[in-house]
Short mmCIF file of N, CA and C in Angstrom, two decimals:
data_model
loop_
_atom_site.label_atom_id
_atom_site.label_comp_id
_atom_site.label_asym_id
_atom_site.label_seq_id
_atom_site.Cartn_x
_atom_site.Cartn_y
_atom_site.Cartn_z
N MET B 1 -5.84 -46.05 59.09
CA MET B 1 -5.26 -47.04 58.37
C MET B 1 -5.88 -48.33 58.66
N ALA B 2 -6.07 -49.21 57.82
CA ALA B 2 -6.26 -50.81 58.02
C ALA B 2 -5.44 -51.34 57.21
N GLY B 3 -4.86 -52.59 57.46
CA GLY B 3 -4.00 -53.32 56.88
C GLY B 3 -4.10 -54.86 57.04
N LEU B 4 -4.06 -55.52 55.97
CA LEU B 4 -4.01 -57.17 56.17
C LEU B 4 -2.71 -57.52 55.68
N LEU B 5 -1.99 -58.47 56.28
CA LEU B 5 -0.99 -59.15 56.03
C LEU B 5 -1.39 -60.61 55.45
N CYS B 6 -1.36 -60.80 54.06
CA CYS B 6 -2.05 -62.05 53.48
C CYS B 6 -0.90 -63.19 53.22
N HIS B 7 -1.19 -64.16 53.46
CA HIS B 7 -0.46 -65.40 53.22
C HIS B 7 -1.09 -66.32 52.45
N ARG B 8 -0.48 -67.09 51.42
CA ARG B 8 -1.05 -68.22 50.67
C ARG B 8 0.23 -68.97 50.55
N PRO B 9 -0.14 -70.51 50.95
CA PRO B 9 1.10 -71.38 50.99
C PRO B 9 1.64 -71.56 49.65
N GLY B 10 2.97 -71.33 49.59
CA GLY B 10 3.66 -71.41 48.39
C GLY B 10 3.92 -70.09 47.71
N LEU B 11 3.44 -69.09 48.20
CA LEU B 11 3.53 -67.61 47.57
C LEU B 11 3.94 -66.71 48.54
N PRO B 12 4.73 -65.68 48.28
CA PRO B 12 5.08 -64.68 49.23
C PRO B 12 4.00 -63.90 50.07
N ALA B 13 4.24 -63.25 51.03
CA ALA B 13 3.13 -62.60 51.71
C ALA B 13 2.89 -61.39 51.15
N HIS B 14 1.79 -60.80 51.15
CA HIS B 14 1.21 -59.53 50.45
C HIS B 14 0.57 -58.71 51.58
N LEU B 15 0.79 -57.46 51.41
CA LEU B 15 0.21 -56.32 52.10
C LEU B 15 -0.95 -55.56 51.43
N CYS B 16 -2.10 -55.71 52.05
CA CYS B 16 -3.43 -55.05 51.57
C CYS B 16 -3.71 -54.05 52.57
N TYR B 17 -4.00 -52.89 52.28
CA TYR B 17 -4.31 -51.80 53.13
C TYR B 17 -5.25 -50.67 52.56
N ARG B 18 -5.89 -50.03 53.39
CA ARG B 18 -6.84 -48.86 53.09
C ARG B 18 -6.39 -47.83 54.02
N LEU B 19 -6.49 -46.57 53.40
CA LEU B 19 -6.29 -45.44 54.16
C LEU B 19 -7.51 -44.31 54.02
N ARG B 20 -7.79 -43.82 55.11
CA ARG B 20 -8.94 -42.77 55.01
C ARG B 20 -8.48 -41.66 55.71
N ARG B 21 -8.64 -40.51 54.99
CA ARG B 21 -8.17 -39.11 55.46
C ARG B 21 -9.39 -38.48 56.03
N HIS B 22 -9.03 -38.01 57.21
CA HIS B 22 -10.21 -37.39 58.15
C HIS B 22 -9.97 -35.96 57.92
N THR B 23 -11.01 -35.13 57.32
CA THR B 23 -10.90 -33.92 57.06
C THR B 23 -11.54 -33.00 58.06
N GLY B 24 -12.16 -33.46 59.14
CA GLY B 24 -12.72 -32.61 60.08
C GLY B 24 -14.16 -32.02 59.91
N ARG B 25 -14.62 -32.74 58.64
CA ARG B 25 -16.15 -32.19 58.51
C ARG B 25 -17.04 -32.46 59.41
N LYS B 26 -17.94 -31.91 59.76
CA LYS B 26 -19.10 -32.08 60.75
C LYS B 26 -19.73 -33.34 60.34
N GLY B 27 -19.90 -34.33 61.26
CA GLY B 27 -20.66 -35.85 60.95
C GLY B 27 -19.72 -36.77 60.26
N GLU B 28 -18.33 -36.34 59.98
CA GLU B 28 -17.53 -37.35 59.27
C GLU B 28 -16.93 -38.07 60.16
N ARG B 29 -17.02 -39.57 59.90
CA ARG B 29 -16.17 -40.43 60.55
C ARG B 29 -14.71 -40.31 60.73
N ARG B 30 -14.30 -40.47 61.89
CA ARG B 30 -12.86 -40.17 62.01
C ARG B 30 -11.85 -41.40 61.79
N SER B 31 -12.54 -42.66 61.67
CA SER B 31 -11.89 -43.87 61.57
C SER B 31 -12.40 -44.71 60.35
N LEU B 32 -11.92 -45.58 59.99
CA LEU B 32 -12.42 -46.72 59.00
C LEU B 32 -13.54 -47.38 59.77
N GLY B 33 -14.67 -47.53 58.89
CA GLY B 33 -15.91 -48.18 59.63
C GLY B 33 -16.01 -49.69 58.72
N GLU B 34 -17.24 -50.14 59.12
CA GLU B 34 -17.25 -51.50 58.96
C GLU B 34 -17.25 -51.72 57.24
N SER B 35 -17.93 -50.77 56.62
CA SER B 35 -17.73 -50.88 55.15
C SER B 35 -16.44 -50.79 54.47
N ASP B 36 -15.44 -49.93 55.13
CA ASP B 36 -14.20 -49.92 54.67
C ASP B 36 -13.48 -51.18 54.94
N HIS B 37 -13.66 -51.79 56.00
CA HIS B 37 -12.98 -53.01 56.31
C HIS B 37 -13.50 -54.02 55.38
N ILE B 38 -14.80 -54.22 55.18
CA ILE B 38 -15.13 -55.27 54.29
C ILE B 38 -14.76 -55.00 52.76
N HIS B 39 -14.57 -53.88 52.47
CA HIS B 39 -14.05 -53.49 51.08
C HIS B 39 -12.71 -53.92 51.06
N LEU B 40 -11.82 -53.72 52.23
CA LEU B 40 -10.44 -54.22 52.14
C LEU B 40 -10.37 -56.02 52.19
N LEU B 41 -11.37 -56.29 52.75
CA LEU B 41 -11.28 -57.89 52.73
C LEU B 41 -11.87 -58.43 51.25
N ASP B 42 -12.61 -57.73 50.65
CA ASP B 42 -13.07 -58.00 49.37
C ASP B 42 -11.79 -57.87 48.31
N GLY B 43 -11.01 -56.93 48.40
CA GLY B 43 -10.00 -56.48 47.86
C GLY B 43 -8.87 -57.76 47.91
N ALA B 44 -8.77 -58.17 49.22
CA ALA B 44 -7.88 -59.38 49.57
C ALA B 44 -8.13 -60.74 49.01
N HIS B 45 -9.31 -60.82 48.89
CA HIS B 45 -10.17 -61.99 48.37
C HIS B 45 -9.67 -61.92 46.75
N HIS B 46 -9.97 -60.75 46.26
CA HIS B 46 -9.48 -60.70 44.91
C HIS B 46 -8.07 -61.00 44.59
N LEU B 47 -7.30 -60.25 45.38
CA LEU B 47 -5.93 -60.40 45.07
C LEU B 47 -5.52 -61.73 45.35
N LEU B 48 -5.61 -62.36 46.39
CA LEU B 48 -5.36 -63.92 46.80
C LEU B 48 -5.83 -65.03 45.64
N LYS B 49 -7.16 -64.63 45.25
CA LYS B 49 -7.84 -65.59 44.40
C LYS B 49 -7.94 -66.90 45.07
N ALA B 50 -8.35 -66.80 46.31
CA ALA B 50 -8.50 -67.85 47.19
C ALA B 50 -9.54 -67.36 48.28
N PRO B 51 -10.18 -68.11 49.01
CA PRO B 51 -10.87 -67.70 50.16
C PRO B 51 -10.11 -67.67 51.30
N PRO B 52 -10.06 -66.43 51.80
CA PRO B 52 -9.36 -65.98 53.00
C PRO B 52 -9.75 -66.50 54.22
N ILE B 53 -8.79 -66.77 55.33
CA ILE B 53 -9.22 -66.78 56.58
C ILE B 53 -8.65 -65.51 57.36
N VAL B 54 -9.38 -64.90 57.95
CA VAL B 54 -9.10 -63.75 58.54
C VAL B 54 -8.96 -63.79 60.06
N VAL B 55 -7.80 -63.42 60.68
CA VAL B 55 -7.65 -63.58 62.02
C VAL B 55 -7.65 -61.89 62.31
N TRP B 56 -8.63 -61.58 63.19
CA TRP B 56 -8.97 -60.33 63.66
C TRP B 56 -8.65 -60.08 65.10
N ASP B 57 -8.25 -59.00 65.38
CA ASP B 57 -8.26 -58.61 66.84
C ASP B 57 -9.59 -57.89 67.03
N ARG B 58 -9.99 -57.59 68.34
CA ARG B 58 -11.23 -57.22 68.75
C ARG B 58 -11.51 -55.74 68.78
N LEU B 59 -11.06 -55.05 67.62
CA LEU B 59 -11.23 -53.68 66.98
C LEU B 59 -12.83 -53.36 67.25
N SER B 60 -13.21 -52.36 67.72
CA SER B 60 -14.68 -52.03 67.72
C SER B 60 -15.41 -52.16 66.50
N THR B 61 -14.80 -51.97 65.17
CA THR B 61 -15.41 -52.23 64.13
C THR B 61 -15.43 -53.69 63.45
N HIS B 62 -14.65 -54.70 64.17
CA HIS B 62 -14.58 -55.83 63.88
C HIS B 62 -15.73 -56.95 64.48
N ILE B 63 -16.32 -56.39 65.57
CA ILE B 63 -17.10 -57.24 66.37
C ILE B 63 -18.79 -56.99 66.44
N PRO B 64 -19.20 -55.73 65.79
CA PRO B 64 -20.48 -55.34 65.88
C PRO B 64 -21.48 -56.28 65.03
N LYS B 65 -22.72 -56.21 65.34
CA LYS B 65 -23.68 -56.98 64.35
C LYS B 65 -23.62 -56.61 62.95
N THR B 66 -23.46 -55.44 62.66
CA THR B 66 -23.37 -55.00 61.19
C THR B 66 -22.16 -55.79 60.54
N MET B 67 -21.13 -55.74 61.39
CA MET B 67 -19.94 -56.49 60.54
C MET B 67 -20.02 -58.07 60.45
N LYS B 68 -20.81 -58.63 61.34
CA LYS B 68 -21.14 -59.98 61.43
C LYS B 68 -22.02 -60.18 60.20
N ALA B 69 -22.91 -59.40 60.02
CA ALA B 69 -23.95 -59.42 58.80
C ALA B 69 -23.19 -59.36 57.51
N LEU B 70 -22.10 -58.53 57.38
CA LEU B 70 -21.48 -58.25 56.27
C LEU B 70 -20.59 -59.60 55.99
N VAL B 71 -19.95 -60.28 57.13
CA VAL B 71 -19.36 -61.25 56.83
C VAL B 71 -20.15 -62.53 56.47
N ALA B 72 -21.12 -62.48 56.95
CA ALA B 72 -22.07 -63.86 56.64
C ALA B 72 -22.59 -63.63 55.31
N GLU B 73 -22.69 -62.46 54.62
CA GLU B 73 -23.03 -62.53 53.17
C GLU B 73 -21.98 -63.00 52.35
N ARG B 74 -20.72 -63.25 52.85
CA ARG B 74 -19.53 -63.75 52.10
C ARG B 74 -19.31 -65.25 52.45
N GLU B 75 -19.77 -66.12 51.72
CA GLU B 75 -19.56 -67.51 51.90
C GLU B 75 -17.98 -67.96 52.06
N TRP B 76 -17.29 -67.20 51.26
CA TRP B 76 -15.92 -67.48 51.09
C TRP B 76 -15.10 -67.13 52.15
N LEU B 77 -15.74 -66.23 53.18
CA LEU B 77 -14.80 -65.59 54.18
C LEU B 77 -15.17 -66.25 55.43
N THR B 78 -13.79 -66.65 56.25
CA THR B 78 -13.83 -67.33 57.59
C THR B 78 -13.27 -66.20 58.30
N VAL B 79 -13.56 -65.88 59.51
CA VAL B 79 -13.24 -65.09 60.46
C VAL B 79 -12.82 -65.70 61.92
N VAL B 80 -11.74 -65.55 62.36
CA VAL B 80 -11.40 -65.98 63.73
C VAL B 80 -10.79 -64.81 64.38
N LEU B 81 -11.45 -64.75 65.73
CA LEU B 81 -11.18 -63.65 66.46
C LEU B 81 -10.11 -63.92 67.44
N LEU B 82 -9.18 -63.09 67.66
CA LEU B 82 -7.97 -63.13 68.68
C LEU B 82 -8.39 -62.99 70.04
N PRO B 83 -7.88 -63.43 71.11
CA PRO B 83 -8.07 -63.13 72.41
C PRO B 83 -8.24 -61.55 72.72
N GLY B 84 -8.94 -61.31 73.62
CA GLY B 84 -9.07 -59.75 74.18
C GLY B 84 -8.07 -58.78 73.86
N TYR B 85 -6.80 -59.01 74.35
CA TYR B 85 -5.64 -58.38 74.25
C TYR B 85 -4.53 -59.12 73.85
N ALA B 86 -4.08 -59.33 72.72
CA ALA B 86 -2.99 -60.13 72.09
C ALA B 86 -2.30 -59.55 70.99
N PRO B 87 -1.82 -58.34 71.40
CA PRO B 87 -1.03 -57.75 70.01
C PRO B 87 0.12 -58.48 69.69
N GLU B 88 0.81 -59.51 70.44
CA GLU B 88 1.71 -60.25 69.90
C GLU B 88 1.33 -61.28 68.96
N LEU B 89 0.03 -61.57 68.92
CA LEU B 89 -0.46 -62.50 67.96
C LEU B 89 -0.88 -61.78 66.78
N ASN B 90 -0.95 -60.47 66.61
CA ASN B 90 -1.44 -59.87 65.42
C ASN B 90 -0.14 -59.31 64.56
N PRO B 91 -0.09 -59.80 63.29
CA PRO B 91 1.21 -59.58 62.68
C PRO B 91 1.05 -58.07 62.20
N VAL B 92 -0.15 -57.52 62.16
CA VAL B 92 -0.29 -56.11 61.67
C VAL B 92 0.42 -55.15 62.56
N GLU B 93 0.21 -55.46 63.86
CA GLU B 93 0.83 -54.53 64.81
C GLU B 93 2.38 -54.47 64.81
N GLY B 94 2.93 -55.42 64.20
CA GLY B 94 4.48 -55.38 63.90
C GLY B 94 4.71 -54.63 62.85
N LEU B 95 3.79 -54.79 61.81
CA LEU B 95 3.95 -54.02 60.78
C LEU B 95 3.78 -52.34 60.94
N TRP B 96 2.74 -52.11 61.70
CA TRP B 96 2.63 -50.68 61.95
C TRP B 96 3.81 -50.12 62.98
N ALA B 97 4.32 -50.96 63.74
CA ALA B 97 5.39 -50.52 64.66
C ALA B 97 6.50 -50.34 63.65
N HIS B 98 6.83 -51.02 62.67
CA HIS B 98 7.97 -50.90 61.79
C HIS B 98 7.84 -49.52 60.87
N ILE B 99 6.49 -49.33 60.48
CA ILE B 99 6.53 -48.04 59.79
C ILE B 99 6.40 -46.74 60.81
N LYS B 100 5.86 -46.86 61.88
CA LYS B 100 5.95 -45.69 62.81
C LYS B 100 7.63 -45.35 63.16
N ARG B 101 8.30 -46.48 63.31
CA ARG B 101 9.70 -46.28 63.63
C ARG B 101 10.63 -45.56 62.25
N SER B 102 9.96 -45.85 61.18
CA SER B 102 10.80 -45.26 59.88
C SER B 102 10.29 -43.82 59.86
N LEU B 103 9.20 -43.30 60.58
CA LEU B 103 8.79 -42.05 60.79
C LEU B 103 9.54 -41.11 61.80
N ALA B 104 10.25 -41.70 62.56
CA ALA B 104 10.92 -41.16 63.89
C ALA B 104 11.59 -39.87 63.16
N ASN B 105 11.50 -38.87 63.89
CA ASN B 105 12.02 -37.47 63.79
C ASN B 105 11.47 -36.78 62.67
N LEU B 106 10.19 -37.25 62.03
CA LEU B 106 9.74 -36.74 60.95
C LEU B 106 9.01 -35.53 61.49
N ALA B 107 8.80 -34.35 60.87
CA ALA B 107 8.35 -33.19 61.11
C ALA B 107 7.58 -32.59 59.78
N ALA B 108 6.48 -33.23 59.52
CA ALA B 108 5.72 -32.90 58.21
C ALA B 108 5.11 -31.70 58.46
N ARG B 109 5.14 -30.87 57.45
CA ARG B 109 4.55 -29.54 57.38
C ARG B 109 3.07 -29.46 56.94
N ALA B 110 2.76 -30.78 56.43
CA ALA B 110 1.09 -30.70 56.09
C ALA B 110 0.74 -32.25 56.17
N LEU B 111 -0.51 -32.12 56.30
CA LEU B 111 -1.15 -33.71 56.30
C LEU B 111 -1.03 -34.38 55.20
N SER B 112 -1.12 -33.60 54.04
CA SER B 112 -0.73 -34.46 52.81
C SER B 112 0.68 -34.82 52.45
N GLU B 113 1.67 -34.23 53.17
CA GLU B 113 2.88 -34.76 53.12
C GLU B 113 3.12 -36.01 53.92
N LEU B 114 2.48 -36.00 55.16
CA LEU B 114 2.48 -37.25 55.97
C LEU B 114 1.78 -38.37 55.26
N GLU B 115 0.70 -38.19 54.68
CA GLU B 115 -0.08 -39.18 53.81
C GLU B 115 0.90 -39.72 52.69
N THR B 116 1.62 -38.77 51.90
CA THR B 116 2.26 -39.29 50.95
C THR B 116 3.57 -40.16 51.35
N LEU B 117 3.90 -39.70 52.54
CA LEU B 117 5.27 -40.63 52.92
C LEU B 117 4.56 -41.92 53.54
N LEU B 118 3.50 -41.84 54.05
CA LEU B 118 3.03 -43.11 54.59
C LEU B 118 2.54 -44.07 53.29
N ARG B 119 2.13 -43.53 52.35
CA ARG B 119 1.76 -44.25 51.05
C ARG B 119 3.02 -44.72 50.54
N ARG B 120 4.22 -44.19 50.64
CA ARG B 120 5.43 -44.54 50.04
C ARG B 120 6.05 -45.66 50.92
N ARG B 121 5.95 -45.51 52.28
CA ARG B 121 6.38 -46.48 53.05
C ARG B 121 5.76 -47.87 52.88
N ARG B 122 4.46 -47.64 52.99
CA ARG B 122 3.60 -49.11 52.75
C ARG B 122 4.00 -49.59 51.30
N LYS B 123 4.08 -48.67 50.25
CA LYS B 123 4.36 -49.32 49.00
C LYS B 123 5.69 -50.00 48.91
N ALA B 124 6.70 -49.45 49.80
CA ALA B 124 8.02 -50.02 49.63
C ALA B 124 8.05 -51.41 50.38
N LEU B 125 7.08 -51.65 51.39
CA LEU B 125 7.08 -52.76 52.11
C LEU B 125 6.02 -53.90 51.34
N GLN B 126 5.32 -53.42 50.33
CA GLN B 126 4.49 -54.51 49.62
C GLN B 126 5.69 -55.26 48.85
N TYR B 127 6.76 -54.81 48.47
CA TYR B 127 7.49 -55.65 47.54
C TYR B 127 8.78 -56.29 48.37
N ARG B 128 8.62 -56.11 49.89
CA ARG B 128 9.63 -56.71 50.75
C ARG B 128 8.96 -58.04 51.47
N HIS B 129 8.87 -59.04 50.61
CA HIS B 129 8.04 -60.07 50.96
C HIS B 129 8.74 -60.82 52.29
N GLY B 130 9.98 -60.79 52.29
CA GLY B 130 10.75 -61.44 53.48
C GLY B 130 10.53 -60.69 54.83
N ILE B 131 10.30 -59.38 54.63
CA ILE B 131 9.92 -58.66 56.02
C ILE B 131 8.47 -59.00 56.33
N LEU B 132 7.67 -58.87 55.27
CA LEU B 132 6.21 -59.35 55.50
C LEU B 132 5.92 -60.58 56.09
N GLY B 133 6.78 -61.58 55.44
CA GLY B 133 6.73 -63.02 56.08
C GLY B 133 7.16 -62.99 57.36
N GLY B 134 8.25 -62.32 57.82
CA GLY B 134 8.74 -62.10 59.18
C GLY B 134 7.66 -61.76 60.33
N PHE B 135 6.94 -60.78 59.91
CA PHE B 135 5.86 -60.30 60.70
C PHE B 135 4.75 -61.32 60.99
N LEU B 136 4.50 -62.11 59.86
CA LEU B 136 3.55 -63.36 60.15
C LEU B 136 4.30 -64.34 60.95
N ALA B 137 5.41 -64.60 60.84
CA ALA B 137 6.23 -65.67 61.42
C ALA B 137 6.38 -65.13 63.00
N GLY B 138 6.59 -64.10 63.06
CA GLY B 138 6.88 -63.45 64.56
C GLY B 138 5.77 -63.86 65.33
N THR B 139 4.57 -64.09 64.92
CA THR B 139 3.45 -64.41 65.76
C THR B 139 3.35 -65.78 66.38
N GLY B 140 3.91 -66.71 65.52
CA GLY B 140 3.94 -68.02 66.16
C GLY B 140 2.82 -68.71 65.76
N LEU B 141 1.81 -68.00 65.00
CA LEU B 141 0.67 -68.72 64.57
C LEU B 141 0.86 -69.64 63.55
N ALA B 142 0.15 -70.79 63.41
CA ALA B 142 0.23 -71.85 62.36
C ALA B 142 -0.72 -71.18 61.11
N LEU B 143 0.02 -71.29 60.01
CA LEU B 143 -0.31 -70.50 58.86
C LEU B 143 -1.27 -71.55 57.94
N ASP B 144 -1.65 -72.85 58.57
CA ASP B 144 -2.40 -73.79 57.81
C ASP B 144 -3.89 -73.47 58.11
N ARG B 145 -4.85 -73.89 57.28
CA ARG B 145 -6.26 -73.90 57.40
C ARG B 145 -6.60 -74.65 58.57
N PRO B 146 -7.38 -73.93 59.45
CA PRO B 146 -7.94 -74.75 60.73
C PRO B 146 -9.04 -75.92 60.37
N ASN B 147 -9.17 -76.76 61.20
CA ASN B 147 -10.09 -78.04 61.10
C ASN B 147 -11.64 -77.49 61.25
#
């Protein structure tokens, strides 16, 4: 899973996300790659109808040359990297912790059941703008455009 908490001044926070199901096929990537992340950013740009400023952690798919080239192709995109290990500055970490707590004591019988439940939990959070805003505010980061 990959997610973005989006903020536009004067509007409620939004959640954008992408889910990839790993089927275990030979040669299949186990996680989301650069193209998945860039599609997520393109979707956020479309949703916000504004050029986003993305604050990224240093996940291995966020920092390679391939991703830098994909970002450079998008004039509207500004990327700011967080320090090496700073989960307290990443609002999505709080979001994932919240979702994981809601799955406590779950004994899914199949991967599809877990996937369905995750989609429902994320969908429910999409409309809880106060909670999403709380994850953003909890980082202490300024939500204004940098100079």
